Short mmCIF file of C-alpha atoms and ligand atoms in Angstrom, two decimals:
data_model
loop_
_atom_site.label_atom_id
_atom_site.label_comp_id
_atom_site.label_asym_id
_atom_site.label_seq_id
_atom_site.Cartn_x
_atom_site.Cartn_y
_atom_site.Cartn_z
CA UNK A 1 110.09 96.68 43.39
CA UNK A 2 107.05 95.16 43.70
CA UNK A 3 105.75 92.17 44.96
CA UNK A 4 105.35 89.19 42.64
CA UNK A 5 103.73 86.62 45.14
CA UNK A 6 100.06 86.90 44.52
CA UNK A 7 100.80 86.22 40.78
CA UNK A 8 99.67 83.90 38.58
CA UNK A 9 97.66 81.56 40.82
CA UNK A 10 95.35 79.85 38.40
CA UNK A 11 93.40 78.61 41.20
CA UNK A 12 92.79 81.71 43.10
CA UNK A 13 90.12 82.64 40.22
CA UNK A 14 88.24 79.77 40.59
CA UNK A 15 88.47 79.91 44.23
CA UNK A 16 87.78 83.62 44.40
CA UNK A 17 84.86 83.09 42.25
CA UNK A 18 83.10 80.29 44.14
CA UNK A 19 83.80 81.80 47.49
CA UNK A 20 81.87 85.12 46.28
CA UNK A 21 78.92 82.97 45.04
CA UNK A 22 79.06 80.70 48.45
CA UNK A 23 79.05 84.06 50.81
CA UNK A 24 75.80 85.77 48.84
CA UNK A 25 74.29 82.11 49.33
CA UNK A 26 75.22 81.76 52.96
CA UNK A 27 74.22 85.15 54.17
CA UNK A 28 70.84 84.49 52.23
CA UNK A 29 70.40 81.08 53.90
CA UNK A 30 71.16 82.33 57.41
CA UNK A 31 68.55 85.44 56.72
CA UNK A 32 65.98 83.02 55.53
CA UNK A 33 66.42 81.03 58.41
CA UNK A 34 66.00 84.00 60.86
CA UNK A 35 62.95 84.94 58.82
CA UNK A 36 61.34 81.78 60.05
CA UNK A 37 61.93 82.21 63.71
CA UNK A 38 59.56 84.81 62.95
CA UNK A 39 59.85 88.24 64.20
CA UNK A 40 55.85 89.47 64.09
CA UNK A 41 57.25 91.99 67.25
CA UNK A 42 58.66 94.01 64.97
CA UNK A 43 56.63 97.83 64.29
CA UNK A 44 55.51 98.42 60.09
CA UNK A 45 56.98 101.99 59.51
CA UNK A 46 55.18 104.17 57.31
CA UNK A 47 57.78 105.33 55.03
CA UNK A 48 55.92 105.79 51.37
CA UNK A 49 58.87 106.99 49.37
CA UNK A 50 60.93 103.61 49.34
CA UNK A 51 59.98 100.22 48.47
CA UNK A 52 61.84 98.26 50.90
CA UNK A 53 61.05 95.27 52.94
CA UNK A 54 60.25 97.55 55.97
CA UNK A 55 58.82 95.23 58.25
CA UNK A 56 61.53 93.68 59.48
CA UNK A 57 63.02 97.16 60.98
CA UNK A 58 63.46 97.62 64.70
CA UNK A 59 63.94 101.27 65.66
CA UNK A 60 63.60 104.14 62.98
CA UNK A 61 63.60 107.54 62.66
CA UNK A 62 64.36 110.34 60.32
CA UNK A 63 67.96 109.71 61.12
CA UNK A 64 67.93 106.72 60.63
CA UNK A 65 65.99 106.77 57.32
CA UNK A 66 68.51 109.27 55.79
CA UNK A 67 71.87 107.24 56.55
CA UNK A 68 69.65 104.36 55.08
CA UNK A 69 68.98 106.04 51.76
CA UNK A 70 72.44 106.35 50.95
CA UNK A 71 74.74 103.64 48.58
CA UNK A 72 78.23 104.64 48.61
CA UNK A 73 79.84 106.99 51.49
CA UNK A 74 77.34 109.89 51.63
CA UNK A 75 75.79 109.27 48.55
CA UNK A 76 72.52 108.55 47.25
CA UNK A 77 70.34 106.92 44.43
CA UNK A 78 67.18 108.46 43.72
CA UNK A 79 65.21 107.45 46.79
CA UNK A 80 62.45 105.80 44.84
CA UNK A 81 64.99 103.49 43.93
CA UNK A 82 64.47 100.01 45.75
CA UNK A 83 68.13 99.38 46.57
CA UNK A 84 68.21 95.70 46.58
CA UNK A 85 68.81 94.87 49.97
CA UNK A 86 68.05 92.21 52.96
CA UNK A 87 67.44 93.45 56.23
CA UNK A 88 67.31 91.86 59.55
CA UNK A 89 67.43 93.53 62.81
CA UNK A 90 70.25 92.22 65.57
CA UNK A 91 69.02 92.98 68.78
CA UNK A 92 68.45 96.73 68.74
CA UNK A 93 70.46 97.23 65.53
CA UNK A 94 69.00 96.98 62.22
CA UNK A 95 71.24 95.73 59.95
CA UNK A 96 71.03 95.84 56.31
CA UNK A 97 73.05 92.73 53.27
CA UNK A 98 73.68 94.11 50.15
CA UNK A 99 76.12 92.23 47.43
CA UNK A 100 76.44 90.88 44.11
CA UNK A 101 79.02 89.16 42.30
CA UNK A 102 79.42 88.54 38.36
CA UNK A 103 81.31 85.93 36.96
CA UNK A 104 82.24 87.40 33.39
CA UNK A 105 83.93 86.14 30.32
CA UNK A 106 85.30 89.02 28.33
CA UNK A 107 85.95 88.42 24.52
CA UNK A 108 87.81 91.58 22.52
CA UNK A 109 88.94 92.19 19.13
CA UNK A 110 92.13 93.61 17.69
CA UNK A 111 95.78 93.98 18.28
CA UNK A 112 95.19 95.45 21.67
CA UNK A 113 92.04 93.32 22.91
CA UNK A 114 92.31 91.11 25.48
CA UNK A 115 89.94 87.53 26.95
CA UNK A 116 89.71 86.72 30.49
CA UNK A 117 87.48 84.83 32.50
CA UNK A 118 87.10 87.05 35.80
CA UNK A 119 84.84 88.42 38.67
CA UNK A 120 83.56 91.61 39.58
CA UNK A 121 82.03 91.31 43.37
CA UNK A 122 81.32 93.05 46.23
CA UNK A 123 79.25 92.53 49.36
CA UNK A 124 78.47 95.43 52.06
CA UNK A 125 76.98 95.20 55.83
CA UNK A 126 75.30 98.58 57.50
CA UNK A 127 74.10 97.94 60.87
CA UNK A 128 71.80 100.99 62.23
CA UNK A 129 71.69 102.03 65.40
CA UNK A 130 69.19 105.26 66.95
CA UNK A 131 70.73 107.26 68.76
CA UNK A 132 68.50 108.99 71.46
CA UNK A 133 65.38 111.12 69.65
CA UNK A 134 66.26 112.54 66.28
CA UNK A 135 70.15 110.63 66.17
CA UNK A 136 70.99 107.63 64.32
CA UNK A 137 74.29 106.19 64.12
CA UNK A 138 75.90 103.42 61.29
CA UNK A 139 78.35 101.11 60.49
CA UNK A 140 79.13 100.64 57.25
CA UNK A 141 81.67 97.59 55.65
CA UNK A 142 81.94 96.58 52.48
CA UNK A 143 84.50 93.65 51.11
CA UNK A 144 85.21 92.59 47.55
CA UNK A 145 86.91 89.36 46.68
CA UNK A 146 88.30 91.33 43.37
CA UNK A 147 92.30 90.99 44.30
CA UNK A 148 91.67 87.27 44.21
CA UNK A 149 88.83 86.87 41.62
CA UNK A 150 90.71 89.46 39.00
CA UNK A 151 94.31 87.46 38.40
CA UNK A 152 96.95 89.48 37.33
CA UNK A 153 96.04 92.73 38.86
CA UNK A 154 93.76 93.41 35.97
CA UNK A 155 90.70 92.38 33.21
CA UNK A 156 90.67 93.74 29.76
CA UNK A 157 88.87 96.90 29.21
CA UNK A 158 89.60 98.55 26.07
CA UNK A 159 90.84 102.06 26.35
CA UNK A 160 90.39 102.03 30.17
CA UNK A 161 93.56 103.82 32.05
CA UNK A 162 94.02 104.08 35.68
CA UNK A 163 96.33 102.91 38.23
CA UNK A 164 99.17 100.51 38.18
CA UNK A 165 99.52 96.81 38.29
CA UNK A 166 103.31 95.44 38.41
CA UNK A 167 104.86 99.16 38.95
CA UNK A 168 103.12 100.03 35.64
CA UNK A 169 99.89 102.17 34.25
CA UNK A 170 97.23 100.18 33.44
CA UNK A 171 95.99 100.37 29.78
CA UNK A 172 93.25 98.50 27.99
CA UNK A 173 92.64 96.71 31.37
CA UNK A 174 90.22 97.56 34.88
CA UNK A 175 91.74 97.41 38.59
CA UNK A 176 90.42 95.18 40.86
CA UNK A 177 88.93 96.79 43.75
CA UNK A 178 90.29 96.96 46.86
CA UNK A 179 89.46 94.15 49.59
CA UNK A 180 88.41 96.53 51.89
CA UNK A 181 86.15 98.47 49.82
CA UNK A 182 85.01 100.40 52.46
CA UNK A 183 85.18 100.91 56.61
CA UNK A 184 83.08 103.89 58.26
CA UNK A 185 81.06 105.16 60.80
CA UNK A 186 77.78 107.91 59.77
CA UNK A 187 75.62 110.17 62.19
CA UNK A 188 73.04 111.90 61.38
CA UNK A 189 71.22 114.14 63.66
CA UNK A 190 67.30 115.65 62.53
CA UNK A 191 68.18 119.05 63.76
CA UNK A 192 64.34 119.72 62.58
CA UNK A 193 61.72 119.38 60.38
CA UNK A 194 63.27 120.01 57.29
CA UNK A 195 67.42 120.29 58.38
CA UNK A 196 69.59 116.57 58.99
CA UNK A 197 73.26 117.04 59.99
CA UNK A 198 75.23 114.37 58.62
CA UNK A 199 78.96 113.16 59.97
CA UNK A 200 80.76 110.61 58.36
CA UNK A 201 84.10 109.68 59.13
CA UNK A 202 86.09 106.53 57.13
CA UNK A 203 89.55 105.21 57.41
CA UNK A 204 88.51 103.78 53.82
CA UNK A 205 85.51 105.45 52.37
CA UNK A 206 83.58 107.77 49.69
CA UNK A 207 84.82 111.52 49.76
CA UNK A 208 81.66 114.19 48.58
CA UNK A 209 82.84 113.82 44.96
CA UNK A 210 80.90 112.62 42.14
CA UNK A 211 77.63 110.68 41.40
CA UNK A 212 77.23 107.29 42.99
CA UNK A 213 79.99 105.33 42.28
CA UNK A 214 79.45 102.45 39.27
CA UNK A 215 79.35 99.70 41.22
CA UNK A 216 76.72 100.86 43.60
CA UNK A 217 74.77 102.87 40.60
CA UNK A 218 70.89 102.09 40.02
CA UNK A 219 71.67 102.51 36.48
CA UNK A 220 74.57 100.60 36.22
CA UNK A 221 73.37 97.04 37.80
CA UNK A 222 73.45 95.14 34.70
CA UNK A 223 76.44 95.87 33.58
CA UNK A 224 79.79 94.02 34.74
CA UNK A 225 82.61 96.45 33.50
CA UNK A 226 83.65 99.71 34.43
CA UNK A 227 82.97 102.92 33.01
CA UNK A 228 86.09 104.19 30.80
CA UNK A 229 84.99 107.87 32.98
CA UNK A 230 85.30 105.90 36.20
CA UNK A 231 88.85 108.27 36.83
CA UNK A 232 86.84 111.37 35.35
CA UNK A 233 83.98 111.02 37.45
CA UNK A 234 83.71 108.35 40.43
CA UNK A 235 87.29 106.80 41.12
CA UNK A 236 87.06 107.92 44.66
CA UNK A 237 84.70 106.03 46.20
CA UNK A 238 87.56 104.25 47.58
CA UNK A 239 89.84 106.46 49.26
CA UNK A 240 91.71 106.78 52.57
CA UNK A 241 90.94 108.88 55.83
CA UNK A 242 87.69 110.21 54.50
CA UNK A 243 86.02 112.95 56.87
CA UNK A 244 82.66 114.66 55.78
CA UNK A 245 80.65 116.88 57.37
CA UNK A 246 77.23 117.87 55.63
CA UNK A 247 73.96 119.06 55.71
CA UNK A 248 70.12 118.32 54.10
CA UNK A 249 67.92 120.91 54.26
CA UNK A 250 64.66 120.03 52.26
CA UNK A 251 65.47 119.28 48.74
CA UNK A 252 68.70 120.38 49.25
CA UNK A 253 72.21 118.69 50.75
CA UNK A 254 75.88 120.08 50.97
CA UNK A 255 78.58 118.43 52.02
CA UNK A 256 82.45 118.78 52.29
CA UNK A 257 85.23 116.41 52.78
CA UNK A 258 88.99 116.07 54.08
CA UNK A 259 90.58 112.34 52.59
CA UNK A 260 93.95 111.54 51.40
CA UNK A 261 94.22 111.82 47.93
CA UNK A 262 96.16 109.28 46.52
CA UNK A 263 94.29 106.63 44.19
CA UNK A 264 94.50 102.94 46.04
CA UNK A 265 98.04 101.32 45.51
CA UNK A 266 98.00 97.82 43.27
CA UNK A 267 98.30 96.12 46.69
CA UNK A 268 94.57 95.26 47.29
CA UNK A 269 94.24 93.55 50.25
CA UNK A 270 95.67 95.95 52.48
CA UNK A 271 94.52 99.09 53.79
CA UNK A 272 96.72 102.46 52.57
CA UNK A 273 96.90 105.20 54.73
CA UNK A 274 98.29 108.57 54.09
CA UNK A 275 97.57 112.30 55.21
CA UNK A 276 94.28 114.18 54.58
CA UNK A 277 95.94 116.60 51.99
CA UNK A 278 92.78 116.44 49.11
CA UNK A 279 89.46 117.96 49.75
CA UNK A 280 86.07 118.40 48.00
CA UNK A 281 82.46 119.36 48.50
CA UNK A 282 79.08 118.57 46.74
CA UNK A 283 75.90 120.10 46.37
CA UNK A 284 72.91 117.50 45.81
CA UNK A 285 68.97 118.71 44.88
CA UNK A 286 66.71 115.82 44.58
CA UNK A 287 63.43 117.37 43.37
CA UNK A 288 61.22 114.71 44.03
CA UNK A 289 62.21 110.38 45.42
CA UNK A 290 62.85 109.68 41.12
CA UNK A 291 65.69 112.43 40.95
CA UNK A 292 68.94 112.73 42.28
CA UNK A 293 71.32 115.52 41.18
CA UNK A 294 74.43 116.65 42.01
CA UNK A 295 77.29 118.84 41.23
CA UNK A 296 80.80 118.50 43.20
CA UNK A 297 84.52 119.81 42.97
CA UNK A 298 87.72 118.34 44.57
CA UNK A 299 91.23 118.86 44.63
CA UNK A 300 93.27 115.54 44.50
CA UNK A 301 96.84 115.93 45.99
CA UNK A 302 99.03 113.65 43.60
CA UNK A 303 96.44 111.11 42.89
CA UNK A 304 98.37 109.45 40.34
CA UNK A 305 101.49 107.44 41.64
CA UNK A 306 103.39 107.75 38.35
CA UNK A 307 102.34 110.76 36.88
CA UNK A 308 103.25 114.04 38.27
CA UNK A 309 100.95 117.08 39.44
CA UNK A 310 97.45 117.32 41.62
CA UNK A 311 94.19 117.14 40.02
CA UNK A 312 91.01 119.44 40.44
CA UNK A 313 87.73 117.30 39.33
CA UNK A 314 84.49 118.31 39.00
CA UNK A 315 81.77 116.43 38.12
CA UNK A 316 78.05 116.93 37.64
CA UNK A 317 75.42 114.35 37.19
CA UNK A 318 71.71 113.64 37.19
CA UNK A 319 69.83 110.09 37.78
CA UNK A 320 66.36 108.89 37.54
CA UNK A 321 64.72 106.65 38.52
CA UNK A 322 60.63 105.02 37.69
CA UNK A 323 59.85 101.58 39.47
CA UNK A 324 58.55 99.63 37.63
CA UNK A 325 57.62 95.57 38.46
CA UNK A 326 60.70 93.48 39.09
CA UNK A 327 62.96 96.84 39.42
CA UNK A 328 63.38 100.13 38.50
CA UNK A 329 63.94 101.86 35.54
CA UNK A 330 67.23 104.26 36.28
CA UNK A 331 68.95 106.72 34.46
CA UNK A 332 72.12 108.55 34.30
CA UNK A 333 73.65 111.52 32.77
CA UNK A 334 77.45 112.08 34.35
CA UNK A 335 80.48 114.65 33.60
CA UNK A 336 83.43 114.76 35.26
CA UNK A 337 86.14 116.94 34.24
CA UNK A 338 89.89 116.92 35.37
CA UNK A 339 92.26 119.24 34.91
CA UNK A 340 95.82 118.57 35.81
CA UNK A 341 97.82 121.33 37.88
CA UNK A 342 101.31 120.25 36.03
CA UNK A 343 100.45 119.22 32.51
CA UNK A 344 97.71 122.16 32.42
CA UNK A 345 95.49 119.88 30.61
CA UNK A 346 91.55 119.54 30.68
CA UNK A 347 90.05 116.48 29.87
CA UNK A 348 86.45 115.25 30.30
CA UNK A 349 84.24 112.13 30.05
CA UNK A 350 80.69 111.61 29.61
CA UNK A 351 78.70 108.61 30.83
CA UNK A 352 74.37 108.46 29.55
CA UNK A 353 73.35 104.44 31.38
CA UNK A 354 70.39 103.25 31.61
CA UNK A 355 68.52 99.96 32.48
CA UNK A 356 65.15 98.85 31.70
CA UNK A 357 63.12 96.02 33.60
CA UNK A 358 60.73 94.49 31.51
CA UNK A 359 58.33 91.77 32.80
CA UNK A 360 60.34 91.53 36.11
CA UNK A 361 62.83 88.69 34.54
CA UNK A 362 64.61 90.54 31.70
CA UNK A 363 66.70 93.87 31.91
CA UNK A 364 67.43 95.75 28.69
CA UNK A 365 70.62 98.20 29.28
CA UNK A 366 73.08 100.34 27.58
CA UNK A 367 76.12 102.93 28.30
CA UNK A 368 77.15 105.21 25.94
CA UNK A 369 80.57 107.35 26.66
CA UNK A 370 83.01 109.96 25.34
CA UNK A 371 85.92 110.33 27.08
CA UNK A 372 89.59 111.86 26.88
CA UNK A 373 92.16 109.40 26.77
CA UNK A 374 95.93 110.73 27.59
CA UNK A 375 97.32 107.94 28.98
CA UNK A 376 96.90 105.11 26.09
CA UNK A 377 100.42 104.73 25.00
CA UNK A 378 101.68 105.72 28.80
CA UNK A 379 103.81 102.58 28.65
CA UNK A 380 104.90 103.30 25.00
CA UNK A 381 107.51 106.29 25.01
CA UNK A 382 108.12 105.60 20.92
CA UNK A 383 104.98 105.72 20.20
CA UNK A 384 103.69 108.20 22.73
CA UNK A 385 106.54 110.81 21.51
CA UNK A 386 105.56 109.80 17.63
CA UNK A 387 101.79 110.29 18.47
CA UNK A 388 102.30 113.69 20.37
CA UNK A 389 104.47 115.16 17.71
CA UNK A 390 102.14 114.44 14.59
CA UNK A 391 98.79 113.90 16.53
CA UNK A 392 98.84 115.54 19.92
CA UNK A 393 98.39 113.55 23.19
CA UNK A 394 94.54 113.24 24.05
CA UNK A 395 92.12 111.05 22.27
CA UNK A 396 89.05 111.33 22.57
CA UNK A 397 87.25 107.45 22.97
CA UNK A 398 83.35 106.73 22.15
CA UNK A 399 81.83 103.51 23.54
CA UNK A 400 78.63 102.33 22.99
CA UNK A 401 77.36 99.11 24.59
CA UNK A 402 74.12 97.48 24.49
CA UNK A 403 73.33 94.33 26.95
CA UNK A 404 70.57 92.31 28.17
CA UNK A 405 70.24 90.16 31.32
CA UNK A 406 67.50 87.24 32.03
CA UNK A 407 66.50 86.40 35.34
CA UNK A 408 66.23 82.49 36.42
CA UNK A 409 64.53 82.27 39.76
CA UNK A 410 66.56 80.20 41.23
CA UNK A 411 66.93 81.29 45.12
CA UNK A 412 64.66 82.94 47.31
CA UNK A 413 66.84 85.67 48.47
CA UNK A 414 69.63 85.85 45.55
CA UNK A 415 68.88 86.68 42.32
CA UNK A 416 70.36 85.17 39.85
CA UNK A 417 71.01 86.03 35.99
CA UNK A 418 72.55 85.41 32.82
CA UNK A 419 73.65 88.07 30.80
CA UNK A 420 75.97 89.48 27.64
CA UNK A 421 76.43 92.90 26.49
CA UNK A 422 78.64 93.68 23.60
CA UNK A 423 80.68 97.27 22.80
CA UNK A 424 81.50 98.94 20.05
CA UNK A 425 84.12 102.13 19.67
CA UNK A 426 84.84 105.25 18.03
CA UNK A 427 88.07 106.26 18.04
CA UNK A 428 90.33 108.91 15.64
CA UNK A 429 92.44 107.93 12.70
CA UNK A 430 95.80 108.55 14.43
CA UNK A 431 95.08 105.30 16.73
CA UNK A 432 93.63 102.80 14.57
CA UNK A 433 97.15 101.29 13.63
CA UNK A 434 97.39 100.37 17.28
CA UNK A 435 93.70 99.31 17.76
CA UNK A 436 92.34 98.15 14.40
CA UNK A 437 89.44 99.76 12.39
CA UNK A 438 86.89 98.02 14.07
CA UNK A 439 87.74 96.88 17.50
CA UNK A 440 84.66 95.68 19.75
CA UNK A 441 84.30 93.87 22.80
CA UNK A 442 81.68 91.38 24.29
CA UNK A 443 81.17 90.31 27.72
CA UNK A 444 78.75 86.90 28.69
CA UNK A 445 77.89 86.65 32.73
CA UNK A 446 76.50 85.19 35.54
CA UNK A 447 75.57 87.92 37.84
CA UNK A 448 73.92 87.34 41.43
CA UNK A 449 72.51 89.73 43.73
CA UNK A 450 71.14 89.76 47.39
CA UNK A 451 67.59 90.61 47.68
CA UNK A 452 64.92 90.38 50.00
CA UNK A 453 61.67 88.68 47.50
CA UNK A 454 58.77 91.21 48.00
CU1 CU B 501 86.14 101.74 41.31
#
């Protein structure tokens, strides 16, 4: 029932993969080459908390500084974080490049471990606009080459679950992202000194649910692979007919969405649409520009295509971040619970990241996670039925990966790195048969990134 042409196009990878590297090198060249038609007209802003190459900004203003701290839908990094970025203004509208794209060879051992040569990518435009006073209005797109750069609807991620590929769950294997990763519009209104309305509306977009997603994380930049909690804590940052209203009042912001609540469909380049039938609301506190904390519930109507029932999540997390030369050091701590209104079951993962900058050309990270698994043996039935009758159906997964990156300056506005990181696993006696004793996984990359050289 599902569509088999996109299969098994050797050359789509390669394609994919060079066509991801040539857009982060074009929009650098044509950035560069604006930078040199010089621009000296444009206003220095003082804005202390962010290290961002601010002089190239037309128009700002509180507004416009809030919708410009955040990564994913409405939410934020620790604002100390200097969100690798390159900024040009258009006219009146300041517009902002973000992207990176790894090219990763995944190795993995055991009866269920998988190789693949594959990309991760994305790349994201936000053009600013003020909007009389104390307004400030955005545009937010963001594109990933995944569907064509991840062949076969999927890479190899041991004990990762989550969505379908072929009309069946995904196990031991990531989704690609969607093409159109995201598609908004943001307001934000400085209703006074201390108070910021916010208004975001997306036809594909980030609900008010979880910490920053993954891909956009400050602690999660060196690392090419999803979280195994990315479905515990974060899957929705790409969801349909997002609508979220919220408000900052000091040290404090709340917010509350409408979206539809179904998980993206395998078909990745097209954009689903459904009712708004989920909902969910966050509380962030960010004590100082190195902390960002927040704690969020939702309630997910059907987000699973084959697997009956709704979902409430809630999720709770806490990131830091210290620059440091050549980057930041950022931390996080994330929950995410989810507890299924047919099975009745409660599950949880846990996510600690971190990365480390050391002599601005090498990064030092790791991830350590526990997580629930229920839906290893989903396409199994015999040994699903044998497991649940001896062993019970959850298991819960450790992994614990180490990785280091080195920096080759090799472009002005892209930076560019080679990288590995290798994983290894805990996992209970009743599933070694399946997976081995041992089973680890290791991961060598290219990764590049936009960012402006300061
Ligand atoms: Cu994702």
């Amino acid at each position: 029932m599902y569509n088999e042409r996109a299969v098994r196009r050797p050359r789509a990878l390669h394609c994919g993969v060079i066509f991801s590297i040539a857009i982060c090198q074009f929009a650098a060249c044509a950035l560069r080459a604006q930078d040199q038609s010089g621009s000296a007209d444009h206003q220095p802003m003082n804005m202390p908390a962010m290290d961002m190459p601010m002089m190239n900004m037309v128009d700002m203003n509180t507004a416009s500084m809030f919708l410009m701290n955040m990564s994913s839908g409405t939410a934020s990094n620790p604002a100390a974080w200097p969100m690798p970025m390159i900024m040009k203004p258009f006219g009146s509208w300041d517009t902002m490049f973000m992207g990176q794209a790894f090219l990763v060879d995944t190795q993995q051992s055991g009866p269920r471990g998988g190789d693949k040569l594959y990309s991760t990518n994305w790349f994201m435009v936000n053009t600013e606009h003020r909007v009389g006073e104390n307004g400030a209005f955005k545009v937010n797109l963001m594109l990933s080459l995944e569907p064509a750069t991840i062949t076969n609807r999927r890479y190899p991620l041991l004990f990762q679950t989550g969505e379908t590929a072929y009309g069946k769950p995904i196990v031991d294997a990531q989704h690609p992202h969607d093409f159109i990763m995201a598609a908004g519009f943001q307001y934000a209104l400085a209703l006074g000194e201390n108070t910021t309305l916010e208004l975001y509306f997306a036809p594909v977009g980030d609900p008010a649910l979880g910490p920053v997603a993954y891909p956009h994380r400050a602690s999660a930049m060196e690392l090419p692979q999803a979280t195994l909690s990315h479905h515990w804590q974060d899957s929705t940052h790409i969801s349909d007919e997002v609508a979220t209203v919220g408000i900052a009042y000091k040290k404090i912001k709340w917010e509350a969405s409408g979206f539809y609540g179904a998980e993206p469909d395998e078909f990745r380049w097209n954009i689903d649409t459904g009712p708004m039938n989920s909902w969910s609301t966050r509380l962030w506190y960010f004590p100082n520009n190195n902390w960002a904390a927040q704690f969020s519930v939702g309630h997910l109507t059907h987000p699973e295509m084959l697997e009956a029932g709704d979902q409430t999540r809630t999720t709770a997390s806490i990131e830091y971040t210290k620059p440091l030369p050549g980057g930041s050091w950022s931390t996080s701590l994330i929950w995410g619970g989810k507890h299924n209104t047919h099975t009745k079951s409660n599950t949880n993962g846990y996510t600690l990241e971190s990365v480390l900058p050391i002599h601005r050309t090498n990064f030092l990270t790791g991830r350590a996670e526990l997580v629930d698994k229920d839906e290893l043996f989903a396409g199994e039935p015999e040994i699903e039925d044998y497991l649940a009758s001896n062993y019970g159906s959850t298991f819960r997964i450790g992994a614990y990966t180490v990785g280091y990156t080195r920096d080759f300056g090799l472009f002005r506005n892209v930076e560019t790195g080679i990288g590995a990181n290798f994983t290894a696993y805990s996992l209970p006696n009743a599933i070694k048969p399946y997976y081995g004793q041992h089973p680890v996984s290791g991961n060598v990359f290219i990764r590049i990134r936009l960012r402006a050289r300061s």
